[in-house]
DNA sequence: AAACAGATTCAAAGCGCTTTGAATGGCGCG
DNA sequence: CGCGCCATTCAAAGCGCTTTGAATCTGTTT
């Protein structure tokens, strides 16, 4: 069933039928109802390709997922982010197009997306400190929202980010308040902007309390269970291991716990652990009482907000770039306690 | 830059330019080279909407992700699956369209996808025992591949699945060979087809060895860390707890380990654990030596195969439905050992 | 009753591509 | 030299929708 057929059935012109369905005001209300009814009855849906062509808009948002050829890891946060974003896309009539790309030819992908008119806008995932995608997309004049920020880029652009610095600063302050001084960090890869900010936040807290960060306590790596485990194990092997660690992800924190178990240590009693918790649907941090004390911010919510921001920016391209900074909650769980007496 | 402009620059008709770029034979090789060169130089890319309309094909594969309103969980396996599938789509010139949908109106989504011509085919995720989507898609005549199978459906259709029954049977046999008789199962939700098959496989192994499965040892629930933990904890509280458990997911197995730790028990020595390992990129089961003994099958590879199957089915619609059954590897790790002496 | 404004409806022209069917040009051959 | 054939190229007709500008139909107004 296409528009022509439907309009013939109704004895109306395609113009009127199209307008009736798209809510234009110049069609009589009686006619509109008749048209809507017939469309429903005959299960008419406008062809998406034709609509795209006629409108010159794709009604599609692109997500480009870089799959680093080095570590081959899909960001585990990603699934929940798009669940949040997808919710908003559906509500606003947008499609979501996913592109998996190895980091070789990522730039070409964006150029393609633009020149083929595949998407009306893009979400940028996992920004680096000085991410080349941002100037590229600006140059291409393709609307975009960054999930995160790029510290080294000054020109304004749209972003949605959690306040990583303040989250890790608060985590540090909380541990300091429990008497900890030997505080470690098991961080993500620090060329990623979020990891950089997290480190800065924790270090700021330590320095404000007159504690000099010990380089042996600062680890950066991919946020897997195994890396969390290995990093903790390495620190525990030091002459004076940390009495507390801040961990950048829930998955890595599970590895940290395993290392502590293996060493016969108990979380909270022997070593305090605070993790960042993205509130992933498949990795809940406990039921009533959180397993880990955590700084929590829902990545799904970030997805929703990013989608809304992008859509409003697409539909109102002249507006100045907006951004949203989310504060993480500090949630007390069973993994922190006062510094052990020597 | 569009086709018309490009053809004017070249002093050729749109026909010839289009044919040159699409590899039709009736264009002189010299001309083709000239056209390709100019296209490159002017960064010409055919508009995707126009192409869709003219060809009557969308060159898009749909993935519909049901987001159960009850548990609000995104399947953690999903990210790796689409990473695998996306790889193949890119290679074959297909786009991937994602739709997040709450289970209310899932049927409407498929009808829409069909009648709007949004996609050329669909991947069905997370099939149930008697999944209504399969007859629906058959009726709609929309090509599809199921990731998994639906036990209660007899009509032929395309699927890619891991041999869940044999994987869990082998896990059971292995535990039996270590002398275990009190063997538990921490399974996924058993209206899901894969969970059903896994249970059947394990039970078959037990019964073949003359062991009657103890209902108290059989648990089914959502595969989260917390559920894994709680299920194990409950079993440990029994008068005669199991000496071994088979767990349906790596994440749940992490919870099982936590429950054992809390109870002061050691994996392998006190309780043996085998998990199913989807080989997720962000949840590797150890480096050299696996943390858990596991039946492993890469979900990313399943994604690749599903994509290939679907594409070949789209491009050759008359062919009979195909399917692929993958065997899981049994990988020995540090979580299993002989049954403890009482 | 004629004239006019406002409310509806319509025909037709795109949107940028593919594809059909026809036209052109170069070449070998009788 | 003229013909036919093959290799190229082209003009034009869609694909199914939106949207412009014109046409028609009401109901008022003078």
XYZ file of C-alpha atoms (C1' of nucleotides) in Angstrom:
744
model
C 0.000 0.000 0.000
C 1.453 3.351 -1.001
C 0.259 6.898 -0.977
C -1.070 6.799 -4.486
C -3.192 3.743 -3.848
C -4.490 5.116 -0.599
C -5.439 8.417 -2.178
C -7.254 6.620 -4.981
C -9.243 4.600 -2.501
C -10.187 7.783 -0.721
C -10.893 9.719 -3.890
C -8.496 12.419 -2.731
C -5.256 13.773 -4.086
C -1.939 12.572 -2.746
C -1.344 16.075 -1.497
C -4.323 16.060 0.767
C -3.691 12.603 2.078
C -0.083 13.389 2.812
C -1.047 16.588 4.555
C -3.787 14.949 6.531
C -1.372 12.363 7.846
C 1.385 14.817 8.595
C -0.857 17.083 10.611
C -0.930 20.110 8.349
C -3.610 22.617 9.336
C -5.083 23.299 5.910
C -6.985 20.061 5.750
C -10.567 19.822 6.976
C -10.906 17.936 10.209
C -13.507 15.614 8.784
C -11.211 14.708 5.923
C -8.291 14.171 8.242
C -10.237 11.677 10.300
C -11.402 9.866 7.237
C -7.836 9.663 5.958
C -6.390 8.528 9.249
C -9.019 5.897 9.500
C -8.366 4.572 6.035
C -4.598 4.602 6.605
C -5.059 2.519 9.693
C -7.461 0.174 8.026
C -5.194 -0.483 5.078
C -2.119 -0.485 7.250
C -0.517 2.289 5.277
C 2.937 3.467 6.349
C 4.870 5.990 4.308
C 7.902 4.486 2.657
C 10.921 5.581 4.581
C 13.269 5.955 1.635
C 10.838 8.138 -0.244
C 10.254 10.264 2.800
C 13.951 10.705 3.308
C 14.451 11.745 -0.244
C 11.565 14.156 -0.369
C 12.329 15.760 2.948
C 16.066 15.789 2.535
C 16.325 14.484 6.066
C 17.174 10.993 7.139
C 15.480 11.014 10.518
C 18.374 8.888 11.652
C 20.980 9.327 14.335
C 24.344 7.681 13.893
C 26.356 5.974 16.580
C 29.863 5.113 15.548
C 31.375 2.474 17.766
C 35.106 2.347 17.492
C 36.362 -1.166 18.020
C 39.978 -0.711 18.852
C 41.971 -3.265 16.941
C 44.448 -3.389 19.784
C 42.172 -4.497 22.547
C 39.110 -5.533 20.559
C 36.875 -4.477 23.370
C 33.358 -3.210 23.080
C 32.698 -0.661 25.742
C 30.375 -2.417 28.187
C 28.741 0.893 28.961
C 27.575 1.183 25.438
C 24.574 -1.149 25.606
C 22.923 0.807 28.362
C 23.706 4.129 26.766
C 21.937 3.252 23.562
C 19.061 1.750 25.495
C 18.544 5.186 26.997
C 19.100 7.046 23.757
C 16.955 4.632 21.775
C 14.054 5.298 24.073
C 14.136 8.961 23.145
C 14.701 8.318 19.457
C 11.596 6.172 19.246
C 9.588 8.790 21.049
C 10.719 11.469 18.608
C 10.480 9.418 15.428
C 14.176 8.977 14.815
C 15.982 5.846 13.793
C 19.276 4.728 15.216
C 22.033 3.619 12.915
C 25.006 1.796 14.340
C 28.375 1.576 12.702
C 31.103 -0.622 14.066
C 34.447 0.580 12.864
C 38.032 -0.267 13.544
C 40.042 2.789 14.359
C 41.820 2.732 11.008
C 39.326 4.567 8.912
C 37.074 6.208 11.403
C 37.411 9.607 9.772
C 36.196 8.260 6.437
C 33.118 6.913 8.122
C 32.086 10.348 9.306
C 32.706 11.879 5.913
C 30.621 9.162 4.326
C 27.804 9.581 6.775
C 27.699 13.243 5.902
C 28.012 13.071 2.146
C 25.555 10.238 1.712
C 23.031 11.944 3.942
C 22.758 8.794 6.027
C 22.235 10.582 9.296
C 21.007 13.876 10.616
C 23.318 13.813 13.568
C 25.849 11.786 15.472
C 26.680 10.758 18.988
C 30.395 10.691 19.678
C 31.418 7.963 22.088
C 34.494 7.729 24.226
C 36.171 11.075 23.522
C 39.921 11.441 23.901
C 41.616 14.421 25.473
C 42.113 16.057 22.120
C 39.696 14.167 19.997
C 40.088 14.759 16.263
C 36.474 13.831 15.637
C 35.240 17.051 17.153
C 36.900 19.467 14.722
C 36.125 17.058 11.922
C 32.416 17.026 12.655
C 32.419 20.762 13.085
C 34.073 21.158 9.718
C 31.569 18.769 8.153
C 28.753 20.732 9.711
C 27.150 17.550 10.979
C 25.295 18.040 14.269
C 26.743 15.984 17.086
C 26.718 15.461 20.822
C 29.699 14.071 22.663
C 29.118 11.609 25.464
C 31.901 12.977 27.606
C 34.193 15.869 26.848
C 37.563 16.617 25.321
C 39.647 18.600 27.762
C 42.030 19.947 25.181
C 39.399 21.363 22.872
C 38.246 24.893 23.462
C 35.712 25.572 20.753
C 32.171 25.135 22.015
C 30.246 21.986 21.158
C 27.403 19.939 22.601
C 28.184 17.390 25.248
C 26.674 15.396 28.078
C 29.059 14.291 30.754
C 29.137 13.206 34.331
C 31.307 15.287 36.595
C 34.095 12.773 36.811
C 36.479 15.071 38.578
C 34.098 15.900 41.374
C 32.983 12.277 41.676
C 36.533 11.086 42.218
C 37.344 14.019 44.397
C 34.436 13.165 46.643
C 35.482 9.534 46.701
C 38.948 10.650 47.778
C 37.595 12.994 50.414
C 35.389 10.268 51.803
C 38.320 7.884 52.139
C 40.411 10.621 53.716
C 37.630 11.256 56.190
C 37.820 7.594 57.175
C 41.471 8.143 57.985
C 42.984 6.628 54.862
C 46.163 8.211 53.587
C 47.544 5.462 51.378
C 44.934 5.697 48.643
C 45.254 3.997 45.286
C 43.574 4.495 41.938
C 42.769 1.803 39.437
C 41.826 3.908 36.489
C 40.821 3.491 32.863
C 43.183 4.281 30.026
C 44.237 7.832 30.652
C 44.211 9.048 27.095
C 40.465 8.744 27.458
C 39.182 12.031 28.675
C 37.026 10.659 31.458
C 39.921 8.737 32.962
C 42.097 11.807 32.884
C 39.514 13.817 34.774
C 38.993 11.099 37.313
C 42.624 10.982 38.147
C 42.757 14.732 38.422
C 39.794 14.704 40.795
C 41.288 12.128 43.108
C 44.701 13.755 43.085
C 43.117 17.100 43.898
C 41.442 15.615 46.960
C 44.664 14.042 48.145
C 46.721 17.137 47.631
C 44.168 19.328 49.335
C 44.610 17.107 52.381
C 48.368 17.362 52.144
C 48.814 13.814 50.900
C 51.259 13.326 48.070
C 49.960 10.732 45.629
C 52.229 7.695 45.445
C 52.922 6.781 41.816
C 52.934 3.099 42.752
C 49.326 3.449 43.783
C 48.201 4.916 40.505
C 47.318 2.420 37.819
C 45.757 2.966 34.419
C 44.584 0.244 32.069
C 41.635 -1.239 30.323
C 38.729 -1.701 32.689
C 38.349 -5.460 32.771
C 37.931 -7.823 35.651
C 41.363 -9.216 35.037
C 43.088 -5.863 34.914
C 41.345 -4.837 38.107
C 42.540 -8.028 39.721
C 46.091 -7.727 38.481
C 46.432 -4.092 39.410
C 45.235 -4.742 42.943
C 47.452 -7.760 43.261
C 50.450 -5.714 42.203
C 49.683 -3.018 44.735
C 49.183 -5.548 47.518
C 52.636 -6.864 46.812
C 54.189 -3.492 47.623
C 56.007 -3.041 50.921
C 53.360 -0.649 52.088
C 50.258 -1.338 50.050
C 47.396 1.115 49.911
C 44.677 0.831 52.534
C 42.058 2.042 50.091
C 41.546 2.148 46.352
C 39.242 3.975 44.043
C 38.301 1.925 40.992
C 36.983 3.306 37.742
C 34.467 0.624 36.916
C 32.284 -1.960 38.509
C 33.755 -4.765 36.445
C 37.277 -3.874 37.474
C 36.086 -3.617 41.083
C 34.943 -7.230 40.898
C 38.508 -8.094 39.939
C 39.820 -6.043 42.831
C 37.628 -8.001 45.184
C 38.963 -11.224 43.782
C 42.534 -10.083 44.392
C 41.659 -9.206 47.970
C 39.987 -12.566 48.503
C 43.006 -14.362 47.142
C 45.233 -12.422 49.513
C 42.990 -13.391 52.393
C 41.952 -9.797 52.930
C 38.465 -8.499 53.549
C 36.997 -5.513 51.801
C 36.210 -2.627 54.135
C 37.991 -4.191 57.087
C 41.415 -4.509 55.472
C 41.157 -2.498 52.300
C 38.446 -0.004 51.429
C 37.171 0.079 47.881
C 35.130 2.710 46.118
C 34.073 2.130 42.561
C 32.483 4.209 39.899
C 29.114 2.703 39.110
C 27.492 3.366 35.748
C 24.327 1.761 37.022
C 24.286 -0.766 34.234
C 21.156 -2.813 34.001
C 23.031 -6.098 34.002
C 25.551 -5.155 36.654
C 23.599 -3.796 39.557
C 25.662 -2.891 42.539
C 23.639 -4.842 45.065
C 20.015 -4.804 45.987
C 19.255 -2.833 49.096
C 22.723 -2.484 50.425
C 25.256 -1.808 47.709
C 28.101 -4.267 47.421
C 30.504 -1.436 46.848
C 30.577 2.068 48.098
C 30.314 3.918 44.826
C 29.960 7.138 42.950
C 26.996 6.435 40.784
C 25.609 8.010 37.679
C 23.278 6.275 35.300
C 24.721 5.920 31.852
C 21.296 5.119 30.535
C 20.117 8.471 31.716
C 23.105 10.042 30.013
C 21.932 8.320 26.846
C 18.492 9.835 27.176
C 19.867 13.294 27.744
C 22.328 13.041 24.884
C 19.555 11.991 22.538
C 17.333 14.867 23.587
C 20.146 17.336 23.231
C 21.065 16.091 19.788
C 17.498 16.093 18.537
C 16.872 19.605 19.736
C 20.114 20.669 18.144
C 19.193 19.035 14.854
C 15.802 20.639 14.789
C 17.152 24.010 15.798
C 20.564 24.205 14.189
C 21.208 27.853 14.846
C 21.052 27.563 18.619
C 24.298 27.817 20.535
C 25.865 24.528 21.648
C 24.454 23.241 24.892
C 25.793 20.810 27.419
C 24.801 18.957 30.536
C 27.013 18.138 33.442
C 25.646 15.405 35.674
C 26.712 14.998 39.257
C 27.355 11.492 40.491
C 25.844 10.325 43.764
C 28.096 9.007 46.467
C 26.506 5.825 47.710
C 27.712 4.105 50.819
C 27.983 0.356 50.606
C 29.801 -2.483 52.281
C 33.231 -1.973 50.840
C 34.547 0.931 52.883
C 35.543 1.331 56.487
C 37.958 3.188 58.732
C 41.647 2.812 58.064
C 42.918 -0.325 59.799
C 45.154 0.185 62.850
C 48.660 -1.078 62.194
C 27.743 16.965 -4.853
C 25.104 14.844 -6.513
C 24.956 12.638 -9.547
C 23.684 15.351 -11.818
C 26.469 17.734 -10.921
C 29.072 15.052 -11.268
C 27.786 14.007 -14.666
C 27.802 17.613 -15.845
C 31.384 18.044 -14.763
C 32.288 14.929 -16.670
C 30.213 15.794 -19.690
C 28.466 12.425 -19.428
C 24.903 11.376 -18.792
C 23.758 10.406 -15.322
C 23.132 6.944 -16.664
C 26.708 6.378 -17.646
C 28.097 7.799 -14.452
C 25.779 5.703 -12.336
C 26.668 2.601 -14.277
C 30.351 3.310 -14.144
C 30.236 3.571 -10.389
C 28.048 0.544 -9.895
C 30.289 -1.684 -11.946
C 28.028 -2.349 -14.901
C 29.845 -3.963 -17.819
C 28.502 -1.833 -20.632
C 30.661 1.141 -19.835
C 34.071 1.586 -21.453
C 36.933 0.944 -19.106
C 38.526 4.276 -19.855
C 35.308 6.071 -19.012
C 34.885 4.087 -15.816
C 38.294 5.100 -14.606
C 37.660 8.719 -15.473
C 34.370 8.613 -13.581
C 35.787 6.888 -10.555
C 38.588 9.348 -10.440
C 36.252 12.328 -10.610
C 33.954 10.841 -7.997
C 36.861 10.457 -5.648
C 38.173 13.914 -6.383
C 34.835 15.599 -5.750
C 34.054 13.320 -2.870
C 30.860 12.141 -4.440
C 28.767 9.588 -2.549
C 25.356 8.541 -3.794
C 22.568 9.781 -1.581
C 21.340 6.901 0.447
C 17.684 7.853 0.484
C 17.551 8.187 -3.268
C 19.335 4.911 -3.712
C 16.912 3.174 -1.405
C 13.965 4.574 -3.241
C 15.220 3.768 -6.678
C 16.381 0.291 -5.822
C 13.466 -0.562 -3.602
C 15.933 -1.973 -1.118
C 17.007 -0.412 2.116
C 20.364 -2.116 2.477
C 19.651 -2.145 6.173
C 19.384 -4.913 8.712
C 17.173 -4.411 11.717
C 17.954 -5.471 15.259
C 15.040 -5.195 17.616
C 16.135 -5.144 21.213
C 13.320 -5.943 23.590
C 13.771 -4.101 26.844
C 11.602 -5.995 29.222
C 9.661 -3.515 31.285
C 9.760 -5.907 34.191
C 13.473 -6.218 34.646
C 14.663 -3.329 32.476
C 17.739 -5.244 31.582
C 19.715 -4.978 28.402
C 21.157 -8.302 27.512
C 24.894 -7.943 28.190
C 25.616 -10.348 25.368
C 24.099 -7.984 22.919
C 27.013 -5.560 22.557
C 29.401 -8.259 21.446
C 26.876 -9.855 19.145
C 26.342 -6.679 17.189
C 30.066 -6.019 17.126
C 30.417 -9.296 15.262
C 27.414 -8.729 13.036
C 28.370 -5.118 12.336
C 31.716 -6.241 11.049
C 30.015 -8.294 8.378
C 27.438 -5.662 7.549
C 30.129 -3.100 6.829
C 31.966 -5.541 4.653
C 28.828 -6.242 2.635
C 27.553 -2.682 2.401
C 24.651 -3.025 4.791
C 23.589 -0.644 7.497
C 22.483 -1.696 10.937
C 19.357 -0.221 12.414
C 18.668 -0.662 16.099
C 15.277 -0.418 17.684
C 14.849 -0.495 21.425
C 11.351 -1.545 22.289
C 9.468 -2.393 25.402
C 7.678 -5.669 25.103
C 4.279 -4.023 24.838
C 4.179 -3.291 21.171
C 6.922 -5.409 19.747
C 4.671 -6.885 17.116
C 3.775 -3.459 15.768
C 7.438 -2.694 15.373
C 7.959 -5.604 13.027
C 4.903 -4.716 10.995
C 6.151 -1.162 10.718
C 9.595 -2.225 9.684
C 8.058 -4.244 6.923
C 5.476 -1.822 5.627
C 7.772 1.193 5.674
C 10.497 -0.725 3.913
C 12.945 0.271 6.631
C 14.902 -2.951 6.556
C 15.689 -5.803 4.236
C 15.946 -8.301 7.041
C 15.952 -8.775 10.767
C 17.891 -10.524 13.476
C 15.699 -11.972 16.196
C 17.299 -11.836 19.618
C 16.526 -13.897 22.662
C 13.933 -16.336 21.305
C 11.415 -17.897 23.629
C 10.352 -21.518 23.507
C 7.388 -20.701 21.342
C 8.292 -17.324 20.068
C 5.442 -15.467 18.343
C 7.887 -13.396 16.342
C 8.831 -16.310 14.160
C 5.397 -16.974 12.647
C 4.847 -13.233 12.482
C 7.971 -12.617 10.437
C 7.177 -15.579 8.248
C 3.747 -14.185 7.598
C 5.187 -10.769 6.853
C 7.650 -12.360 4.467
C 10.500 -10.426 6.002
C 13.789 -12.354 5.915
C 15.149 -13.069 9.381
C 17.697 -15.073 11.300
C 17.146 -16.098 14.887
C 20.048 -15.952 17.289
C 19.066 -19.095 19.125
C 16.118 -21.331 18.416
C 12.528 -21.847 19.446
C 12.024 -25.430 20.576
C 8.294 -25.415 20.143
C 8.287 -24.220 16.566
C 8.491 -26.789 13.844
C 8.372 -24.835 10.605
C 11.838 -24.326 9.168
C 13.550 -20.957 9.556
C 17.086 -19.607 9.671
C 18.950 -19.686 12.929
C 22.401 -19.626 14.462
C 22.724 -21.217 17.847
C 25.263 -22.735 20.137
C 24.566 -26.283 21.176
C 23.428 -25.390 24.649
C 22.201 -28.846 25.500
C 25.458 -30.541 24.660
C 27.467 -27.807 26.372
C 25.621 -28.306 29.645
C 25.606 -32.018 29.246
C 29.362 -32.003 28.907
C 29.686 -29.720 31.905
C 27.590 -32.184 33.895
C 29.580 -35.164 32.678
C 32.808 -33.473 33.608
C 31.598 -32.799 37.138
C 30.333 -36.361 37.430
C 33.740 -37.606 36.328
C 35.256 -35.652 39.201
C 33.032 -37.597 41.544
C 30.358 -34.952 42.108
C 26.823 -36.176 42.605
C 25.188 -33.175 44.256
C 25.241 -30.894 41.257
C 23.353 -27.615 41.068
C 22.270 -25.381 38.210
C 22.020 -21.627 38.317
C 20.201 -21.012 35.099
C 18.732 -18.131 33.145
C 15.002 -17.560 32.925
C 13.655 -20.816 31.624
C 11.029 -19.454 29.283
C 14.025 -18.388 27.248
C 14.806 -21.147 24.874
C 18.522 -21.308 25.543
C 17.952 -21.709 29.288
C 15.476 -24.464 28.696
C 17.964 -26.373 26.579
C 20.730 -25.897 29.074
C 18.694 -27.355 31.839
C 17.719 -30.283 29.663
C 21.364 -30.926 28.829
C 22.498 -30.951 32.413
C 19.588 -33.079 33.565
C 20.302 -35.560 30.775
C 23.883 -35.954 31.980
C 22.774 -36.502 35.561
C 20.107 -38.990 34.690
C 22.410 -40.902 32.402
C 24.654 -41.354 35.415
C 21.771 -42.465 37.547
C 21.647 -39.242 39.553
C 18.210 -37.806 40.197
C 18.309 -34.017 39.956
C 17.439 -32.355 43.245
C 14.873 -29.591 42.686
C 16.509 -27.534 45.434
C 19.634 -27.429 43.364
C 17.922 -26.085 40.297
C 17.541 -22.343 40.128
C 16.330 -20.125 37.311
C 16.445 -16.349 37.242
C 17.870 -13.340 35.543
C 21.582 -13.682 35.004
C 22.964 -10.927 37.186
C 25.792 -10.913 39.666
C 23.321 -10.502 42.480
C 21.066 -13.322 41.412
C 24.058 -15.602 41.041
C 25.136 -14.663 44.525
C 21.721 -15.089 46.071
C 21.042 -18.406 44.384
C 24.349 -19.830 45.550
C 23.823 -18.488 49.042
C 20.424 -20.144 49.217
C 21.837 -23.463 48.098
C 24.674 -23.257 50.577
C 22.130 -22.846 53.343
C 20.583 -26.220 52.538
C 21.249 -29.150 54.845
C 23.212 -30.864 52.135
C 24.331 -28.205 49.716
C 25.592 -29.106 46.272
C 29.293 -29.765 45.852
C 29.259 -28.352 42.352
C 27.195 -25.904 40.330
C 26.855 -25.106 36.683
C 26.164 -21.435 36.052
C 24.640 -19.994 32.925
C 26.671 -16.821 32.660
C 29.987 -15.363 33.584
C 28.406 -12.449 35.415
C 26.303 -14.740 37.548
C 29.385 -16.872 38.196
C 31.108 -13.828 39.662
C 28.192 -13.617 42.085
C 28.523 -17.295 42.871
C 32.142 -16.759 43.739
C 31.193 -13.910 46.030
C 28.723 -16.136 47.851
C 31.382 -18.785 48.295
C 33.865 -16.243 49.587
C 31.350 -14.929 52.064
C 30.725 -18.444 53.284
C 34.452 -18.953 53.712
C 34.512 -21.592 51.004
C 37.030 -21.932 48.233
C 36.118 -22.564 44.629
C 37.361 -25.910 43.306
C 38.419 -27.159 46.753
C 35.013 -26.856 48.438
C 32.616 -26.226 45.618
C 33.274 -26.707 41.937
C 31.901 -24.163 39.508
C 31.483 -24.351 35.749
C 30.136 -21.383 33.899
C 28.978 -20.733 30.406
C 31.302 -18.193 28.860
C 30.120 -16.079 25.952
C 33.658 -14.850 25.501
C 32.615 -11.240 25.861
C 35.278 -8.732 25.069
C 34.867 -6.899 28.350
C 34.514 -9.978 30.519
C 37.370 -12.235 29.648
C 37.560 -15.370 31.692
C 41.177 -15.021 32.718
C 44.350 -14.582 30.770
C 46.324 -17.766 30.397
C 44.581 -19.828 32.976
C 40.841 -19.305 32.994
C 39.318 -18.165 36.256
C 36.427 -20.522 35.738
C 36.186 -23.861 34.104
C 33.756 -23.032 31.342
C 31.911 -24.061 28.259
C 32.832 -21.353 25.862
C 31.377 -20.120 22.628
C 32.029 -16.693 21.197
C 28.900 -14.650 20.859
C 30.730 -12.279 18.606
C 31.378 -15.100 16.219
C 27.699 -15.992 16.411
C 27.020 -12.399 15.378
C 29.253 -12.738 12.357
C 27.638 -15.969 11.287
C 24.124 -14.670 11.786
C 24.895 -11.647 9.665
C 26.341 -13.737 6.878
C 23.409 -16.078 6.940
C 20.901 -13.262 6.828
C 22.646 -11.443 4.019
C 22.852 -14.562 1.902
C 19.223 -15.214 2.619
C 18.232 -11.689 1.633
C 20.167 -11.836 -1.582
C 18.896 -15.276 -2.400
C 15.374 -15.366 -1.033
C 14.295 -18.569 -2.666
C 16.910 -20.733 -0.961
C 15.742 -23.060 1.782
C 16.264 -21.869 5.364
C 19.733 -22.610 6.671
C 21.074 -22.853 10.165
C 24.299 -23.230 12.052
C 24.810 -25.107 15.263
C 27.994 -24.165 17.083
C 29.641 -26.460 19.572
C 30.959 -24.894 22.759
C 34.456 -25.713 23.947
C 34.952 -27.109 27.425
C 37.783 -25.177 28.950
C 39.384 -26.242 32.165
C 40.118 -23.479 34.618
C 40.694 -23.017 38.313
C 37.184 -23.450 39.563
C 36.742 -27.203 39.455
C 38.211 -30.050 41.404
C 37.391 -33.490 42.760
C 34.451 -33.845 45.051
C 35.535 -33.054 48.609
C 35.735 -35.983 51.050
C 33.164 -35.658 53.820
C -26.648 38.969 -7.347
C -21.776 40.002 -7.808
C -17.551 40.127 -5.561
C -14.446 38.636 -2.312
C -11.960 36.283 1.351
C -10.952 32.162 3.612
C -11.041 27.333 3.723
C -10.004 23.121 1.147
C -8.336 20.592 -2.357
C -5.618 19.586 -6.346
C -2.029 18.996 -10.193
C 2.526 18.971 -10.917
C 7.268 19.661 -9.903
C 10.787 18.140 -7.538
C 14.124 15.048 -4.163
C 18.640 12.032 -6.355
C 19.100 7.823 -7.842
C 18.445 3.402 -11.030
C 17.029 1.291 -15.153
C 14.621 0.682 -19.534
C 14.709 1.274 -24.228
C 16.461 3.956 -27.796
C 20.255 6.425 -30.126
C 24.870 6.997 -31.535
C 29.435 5.876 -33.184
C 33.156 2.972 -34.787
C 34.413 -1.003 -37.091
C 34.830 -5.082 -40.094
C 33.122 -7.178 -44.059
C 31.153 -8.140 -48.520
C 31.052 2.228 -50.342
C 27.286 0.686 -47.715
C 25.583 -2.335 -44.416
C 25.098 -4.456 -40.030
C 26.842 -5.329 -35.594
C 28.730 -4.434 -31.261
C 30.203 -1.319 -27.903
C 28.947 2.950 -25.673
C 26.247 6.465 -24.414
C 22.021 8.856 -23.670
C 17.139 10.669 -22.620
C 13.464 9.775 -20.005
C 10.562 7.250 -16.978
C 10.038 5.801 -12.739
C 10.718 4.848 -7.198
C 6.971 7.108 -3.307
C 6.897 10.915 -0.954
C 6.616 16.317 0.129
C 5.581 20.849 -1.168
C 4.668 24.835 -4.155
C 1.425 27.432 -6.485
C -2.879 27.292 -8.531
C -7.772 25.955 -8.541
C -12.093 25.201 -6.474
C -15.629 25.667 -3.173
C -17.789 27.904 0.820
C -20.012 31.495 2.987
C -20.059 36.729 3.533
C -20.413 41.180 2.313
C -22.100 45.043 -0.361
